[in-house]
CSV table of C-alpha atoms in Angstrom, one decimal:
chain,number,residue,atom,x,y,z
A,99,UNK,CA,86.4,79.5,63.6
A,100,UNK,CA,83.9,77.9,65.9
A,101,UNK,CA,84.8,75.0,68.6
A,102,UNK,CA,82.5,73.0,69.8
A,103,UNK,CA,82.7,71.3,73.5
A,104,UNK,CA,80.7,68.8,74.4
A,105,UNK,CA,80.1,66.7,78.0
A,106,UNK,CA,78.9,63.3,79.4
A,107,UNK,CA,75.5,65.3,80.0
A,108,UNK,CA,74.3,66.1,76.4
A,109,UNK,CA,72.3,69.0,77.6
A,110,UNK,CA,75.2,71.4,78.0
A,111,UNK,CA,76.7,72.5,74.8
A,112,UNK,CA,79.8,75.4,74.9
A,113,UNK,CA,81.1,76.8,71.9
A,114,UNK,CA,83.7,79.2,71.2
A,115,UNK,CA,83.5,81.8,68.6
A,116,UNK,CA,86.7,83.3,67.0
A,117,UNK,CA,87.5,85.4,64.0
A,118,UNK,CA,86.7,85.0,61.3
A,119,UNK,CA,83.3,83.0,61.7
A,120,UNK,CA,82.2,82.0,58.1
A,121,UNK,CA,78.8,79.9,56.8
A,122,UNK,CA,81.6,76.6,56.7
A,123,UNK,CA,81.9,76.8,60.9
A,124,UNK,CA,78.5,77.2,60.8
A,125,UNK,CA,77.4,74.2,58.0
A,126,UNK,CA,80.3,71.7,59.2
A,127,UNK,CA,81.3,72.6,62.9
A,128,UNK,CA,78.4,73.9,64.7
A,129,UNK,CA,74.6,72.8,62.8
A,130,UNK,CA,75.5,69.0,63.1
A,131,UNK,CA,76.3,69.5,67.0
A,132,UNK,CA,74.0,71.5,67.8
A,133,UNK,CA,71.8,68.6,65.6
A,134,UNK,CA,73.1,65.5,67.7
A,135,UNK,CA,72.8,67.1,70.9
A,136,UNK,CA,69.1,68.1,70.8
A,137,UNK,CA,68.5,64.9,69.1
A,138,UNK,CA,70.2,63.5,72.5
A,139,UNK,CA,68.7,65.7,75.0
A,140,UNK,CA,65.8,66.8,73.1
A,141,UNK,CA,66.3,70.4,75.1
A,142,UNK,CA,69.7,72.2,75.7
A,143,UNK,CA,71.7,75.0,77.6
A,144,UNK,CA,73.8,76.7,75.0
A,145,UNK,CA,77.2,78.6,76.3
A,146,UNK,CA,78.1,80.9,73.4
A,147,UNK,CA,81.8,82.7,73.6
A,148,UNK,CA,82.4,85.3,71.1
A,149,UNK,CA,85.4,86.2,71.0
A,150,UNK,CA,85.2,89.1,68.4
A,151,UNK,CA,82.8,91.2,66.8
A,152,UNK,CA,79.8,91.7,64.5
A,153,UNK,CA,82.7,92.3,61.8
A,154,UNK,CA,84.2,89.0,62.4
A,155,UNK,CA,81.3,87.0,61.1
A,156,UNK,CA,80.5,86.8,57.0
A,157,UNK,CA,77.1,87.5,55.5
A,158,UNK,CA,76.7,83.7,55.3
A,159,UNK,CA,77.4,83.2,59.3
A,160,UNK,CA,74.9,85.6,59.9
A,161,UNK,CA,72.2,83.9,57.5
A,162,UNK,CA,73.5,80.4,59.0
A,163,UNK,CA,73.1,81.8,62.6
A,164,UNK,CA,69.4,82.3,61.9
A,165,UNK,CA,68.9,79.7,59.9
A,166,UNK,CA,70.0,77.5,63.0
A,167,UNK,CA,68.0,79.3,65.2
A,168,UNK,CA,64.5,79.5,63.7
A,169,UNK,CA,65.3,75.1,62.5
A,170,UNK,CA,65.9,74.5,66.7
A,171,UNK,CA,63.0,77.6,68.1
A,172,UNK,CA,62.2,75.2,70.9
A,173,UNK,CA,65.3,72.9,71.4
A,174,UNK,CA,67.0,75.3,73.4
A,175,UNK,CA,66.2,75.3,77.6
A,176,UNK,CA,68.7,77.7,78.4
A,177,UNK,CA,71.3,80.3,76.2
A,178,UNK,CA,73.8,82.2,77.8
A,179,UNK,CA,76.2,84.4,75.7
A,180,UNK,CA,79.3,85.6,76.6
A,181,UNK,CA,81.0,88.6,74.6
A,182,UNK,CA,82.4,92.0,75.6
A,183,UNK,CA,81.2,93.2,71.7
A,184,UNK,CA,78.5,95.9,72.3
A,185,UNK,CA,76.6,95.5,69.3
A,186,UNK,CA,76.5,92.1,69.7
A,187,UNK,CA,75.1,92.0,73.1
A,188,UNK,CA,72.6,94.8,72.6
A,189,UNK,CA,71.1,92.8,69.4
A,190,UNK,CA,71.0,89.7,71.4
A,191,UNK,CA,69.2,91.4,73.8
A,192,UNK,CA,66.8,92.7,71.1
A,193,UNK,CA,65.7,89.1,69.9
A,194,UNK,CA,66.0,86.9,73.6
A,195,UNK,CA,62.5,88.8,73.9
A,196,UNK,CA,61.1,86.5,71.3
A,197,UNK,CA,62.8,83.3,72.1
A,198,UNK,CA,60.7,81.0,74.4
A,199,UNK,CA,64.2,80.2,76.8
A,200,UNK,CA,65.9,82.2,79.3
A,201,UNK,CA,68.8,84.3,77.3
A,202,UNK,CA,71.2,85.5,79.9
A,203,UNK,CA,74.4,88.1,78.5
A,204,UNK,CA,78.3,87.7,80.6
A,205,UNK,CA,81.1,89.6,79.5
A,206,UNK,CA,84.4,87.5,78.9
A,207,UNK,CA,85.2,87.7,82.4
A,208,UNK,CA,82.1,86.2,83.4
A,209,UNK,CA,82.6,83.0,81.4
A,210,UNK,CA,82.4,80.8,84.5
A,211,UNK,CA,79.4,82.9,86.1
A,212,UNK,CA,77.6,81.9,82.9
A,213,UNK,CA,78.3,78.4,83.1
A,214,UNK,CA,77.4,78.2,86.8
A,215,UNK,CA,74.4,79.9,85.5
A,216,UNK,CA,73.4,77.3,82.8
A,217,UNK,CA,73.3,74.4,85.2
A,218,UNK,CA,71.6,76.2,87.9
A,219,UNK,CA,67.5,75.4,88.1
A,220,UNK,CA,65.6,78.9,87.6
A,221,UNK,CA,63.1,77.9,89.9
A,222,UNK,CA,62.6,76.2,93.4
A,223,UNK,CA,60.2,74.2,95.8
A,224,UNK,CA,59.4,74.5,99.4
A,225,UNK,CA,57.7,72.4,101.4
A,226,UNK,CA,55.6,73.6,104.5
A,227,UNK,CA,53.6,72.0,107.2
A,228,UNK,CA,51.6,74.7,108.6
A,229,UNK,CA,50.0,72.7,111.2
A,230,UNK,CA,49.6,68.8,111.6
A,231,UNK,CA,47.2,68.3,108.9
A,232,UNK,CA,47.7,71.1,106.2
A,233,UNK,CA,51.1,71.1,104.2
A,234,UNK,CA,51.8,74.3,101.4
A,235,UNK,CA,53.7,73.1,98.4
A,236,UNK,CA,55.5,76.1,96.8
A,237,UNK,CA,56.2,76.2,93.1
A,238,UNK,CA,58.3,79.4,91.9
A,239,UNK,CA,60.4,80.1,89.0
A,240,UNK,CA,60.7,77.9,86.2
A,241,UNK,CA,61.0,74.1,86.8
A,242,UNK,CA,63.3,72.0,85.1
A,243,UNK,CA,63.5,68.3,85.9
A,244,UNK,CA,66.6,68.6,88.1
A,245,UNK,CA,64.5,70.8,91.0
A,246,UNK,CA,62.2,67.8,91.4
A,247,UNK,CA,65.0,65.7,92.9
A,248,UNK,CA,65.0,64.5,96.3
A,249,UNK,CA,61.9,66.0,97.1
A,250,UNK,CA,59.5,63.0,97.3
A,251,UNK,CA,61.1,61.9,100.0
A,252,UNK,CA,60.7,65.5,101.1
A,253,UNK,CA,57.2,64.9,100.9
A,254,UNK,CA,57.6,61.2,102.4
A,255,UNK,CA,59.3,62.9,105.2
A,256,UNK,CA,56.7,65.2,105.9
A,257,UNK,CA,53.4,63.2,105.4
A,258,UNK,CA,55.1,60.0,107.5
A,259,UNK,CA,54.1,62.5,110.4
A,260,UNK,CA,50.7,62.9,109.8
A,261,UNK,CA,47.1,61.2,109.0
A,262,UNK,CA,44.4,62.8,106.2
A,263,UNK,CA,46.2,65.9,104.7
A,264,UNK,CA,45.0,69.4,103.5
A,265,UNK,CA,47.1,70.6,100.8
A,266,UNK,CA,47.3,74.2,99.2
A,267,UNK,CA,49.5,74.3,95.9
A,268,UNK,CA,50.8,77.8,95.8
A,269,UNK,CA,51.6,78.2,92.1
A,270,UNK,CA,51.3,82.5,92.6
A,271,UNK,CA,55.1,82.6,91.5
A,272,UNK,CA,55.3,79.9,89.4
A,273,UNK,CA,56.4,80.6,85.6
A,274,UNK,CA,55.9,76.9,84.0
A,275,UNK,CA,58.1,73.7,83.3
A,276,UNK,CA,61.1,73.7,81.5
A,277,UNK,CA,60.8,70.8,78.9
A,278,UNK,CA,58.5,67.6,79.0
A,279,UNK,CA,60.8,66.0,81.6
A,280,UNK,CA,59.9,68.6,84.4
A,281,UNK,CA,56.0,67.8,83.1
A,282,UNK,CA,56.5,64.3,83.5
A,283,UNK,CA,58.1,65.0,87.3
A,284,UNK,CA,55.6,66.7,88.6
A,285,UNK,CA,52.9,64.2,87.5
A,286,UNK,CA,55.3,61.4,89.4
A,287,UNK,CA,55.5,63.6,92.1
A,288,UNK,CA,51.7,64.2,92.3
A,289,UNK,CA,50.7,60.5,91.6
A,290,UNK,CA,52.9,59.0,94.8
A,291,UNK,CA,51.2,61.6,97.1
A,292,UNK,CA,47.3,61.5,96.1
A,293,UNK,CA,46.1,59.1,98.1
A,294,UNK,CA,46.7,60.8,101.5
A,295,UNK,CA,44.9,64.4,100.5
A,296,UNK,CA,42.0,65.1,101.9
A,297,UNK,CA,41.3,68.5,100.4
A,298,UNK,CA,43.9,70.3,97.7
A,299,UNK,CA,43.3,73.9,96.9
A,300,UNK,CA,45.3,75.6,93.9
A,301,UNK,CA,46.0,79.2,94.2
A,302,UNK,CA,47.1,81.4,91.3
A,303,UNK,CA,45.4,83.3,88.6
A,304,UNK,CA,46.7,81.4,85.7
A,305,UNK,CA,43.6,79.7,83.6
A,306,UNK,CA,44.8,76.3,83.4
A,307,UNK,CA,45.2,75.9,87.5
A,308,UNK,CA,41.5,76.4,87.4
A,309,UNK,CA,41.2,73.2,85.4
A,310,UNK,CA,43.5,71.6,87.2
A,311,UNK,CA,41.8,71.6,90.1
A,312,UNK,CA,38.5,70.5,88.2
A,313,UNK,CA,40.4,67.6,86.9
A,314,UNK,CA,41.3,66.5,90.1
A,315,UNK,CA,38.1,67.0,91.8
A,316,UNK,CA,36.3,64.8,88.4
A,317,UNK,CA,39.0,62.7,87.5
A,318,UNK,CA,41.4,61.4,90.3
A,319,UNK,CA,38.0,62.0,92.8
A,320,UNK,CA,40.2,64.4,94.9
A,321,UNK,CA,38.3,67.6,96.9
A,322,UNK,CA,39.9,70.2,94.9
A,323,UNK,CA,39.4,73.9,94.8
A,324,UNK,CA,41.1,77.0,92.5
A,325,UNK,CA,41.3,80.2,94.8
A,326,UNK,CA,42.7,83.4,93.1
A,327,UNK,CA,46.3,84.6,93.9
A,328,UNK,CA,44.4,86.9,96.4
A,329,UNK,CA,42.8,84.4,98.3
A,330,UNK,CA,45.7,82.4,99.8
A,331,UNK,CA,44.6,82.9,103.2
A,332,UNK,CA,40.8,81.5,102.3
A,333,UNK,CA,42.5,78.9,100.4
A,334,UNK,CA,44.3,77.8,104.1
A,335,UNK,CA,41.1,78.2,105.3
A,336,UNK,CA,39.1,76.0,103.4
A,337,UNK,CA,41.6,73.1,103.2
A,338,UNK,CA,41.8,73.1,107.3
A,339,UNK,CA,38.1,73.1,107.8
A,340,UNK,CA,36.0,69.8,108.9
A,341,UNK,CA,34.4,68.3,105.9
């Protein structure tokens, strides 16, 4: 048998897994919520409770389960699995290599762990003003949408106090975005604070921050510089120097 719990926020999706777990749970219970939430959300954070072993599910469960998995590859954000069944934890460990999500494994004790987990962001910012013209934005982990809140004002806060502004966008431990939303975010962020830069350096070794920096020199017209992951301290230097 499979339940299926749902919340106001259709990102979070927890189902509960007990014996026996047939293809019917799957085809009737679990496919057509797991189909109206990411057709809600568009990304979710899956809390999976098995409360049995790999003996507990049929031959058509199994095919089901992977059937579900390879139709939703990218709808998932997040998957945590809870289970104290050996085999099924070590071949979920085996496959959350290959899945383009975070896969975290709790034992049945750790149910609430996991779902404290799930709606905790994976990454952070920090804001910095070195001196009274040059400000380090830090991006680290992976962003979801959720870390962005609150910090333009942040930024508001910090750049009320000062005139022209250096910038230096540390991305050395920065993993990506989490979903379009987080995309769409950072561009917001970005777009409200532009106006006041003076000189933005990127710093990271990632090929794509080098174009970034050449679409903001050639595009938005902003002073913009990559410097390797090595070169944080030039990069401090050359956004603090007279033009």
């Amino acid at each position: 048998m499979i339940d299926v719990k749902t919340s106001e926020d259709a990102r979070f999706v927890e189902i509960t897994m007990t014996a026996p777990i047939s293809e019917d749970d799957y085809t009737t219970t679990l496919a057509p919520a797991i189909d109206k939430a990411i057709e809600t959300a568009d990304h979710i954070r899956l809390l999976a409770i098995v409360e049995g072993g790999m003996s507990d599910f049929t031959f058509g469960a199994l095919r089901e389960d992977s059937r579900m998995g390879l139709k939703h590859w990218r709808g998932f954000d997040r998957v945590a699995l809870v289970t104290d069944d050996p085999g099924i934890q070590r071949m979920v460990g085996m496959f959350s290599v290959f899945m383009p999500c975070p896969v975290a494994r709790f034992s049945l004790a750790e149910a609430d762990t996991a779902r404290l987990w799930l709606r905790e962001s994976l990454g952070s910012i920090q804001i910095d003003a070195l001196a009274k013209d040059t400000v380090v934005v830090r991006l680290m982990g992976k962003l979801d949408s959720e870390t962005y809140a609150g910090k333009s004002e942040d930024l508001d806060s910090v750049f009320a106090t000062m005139g022209e502004i250096g910038l230096v966008i540390d991305l050395r431990e920065f993993d990506g975005w989490q979903g379009l939303g987080a995309l769409k975010e950072h561009f917001a962020l970005a777009h409200s604070h532009v106006g006041q830069l003076r000189r933005a350096a990127i710093v990271g070794d990632a090929g794509w921050q080098a174009m970034a920096s050449k679409f903001g020199k050639h595009v938005v017209g902003l002073d913009a510089e990559h410097f390797a992951a090595s070169a944080y301290e030039e990069a401090i230097a050359w956004v603090q120097a007279p033009d």
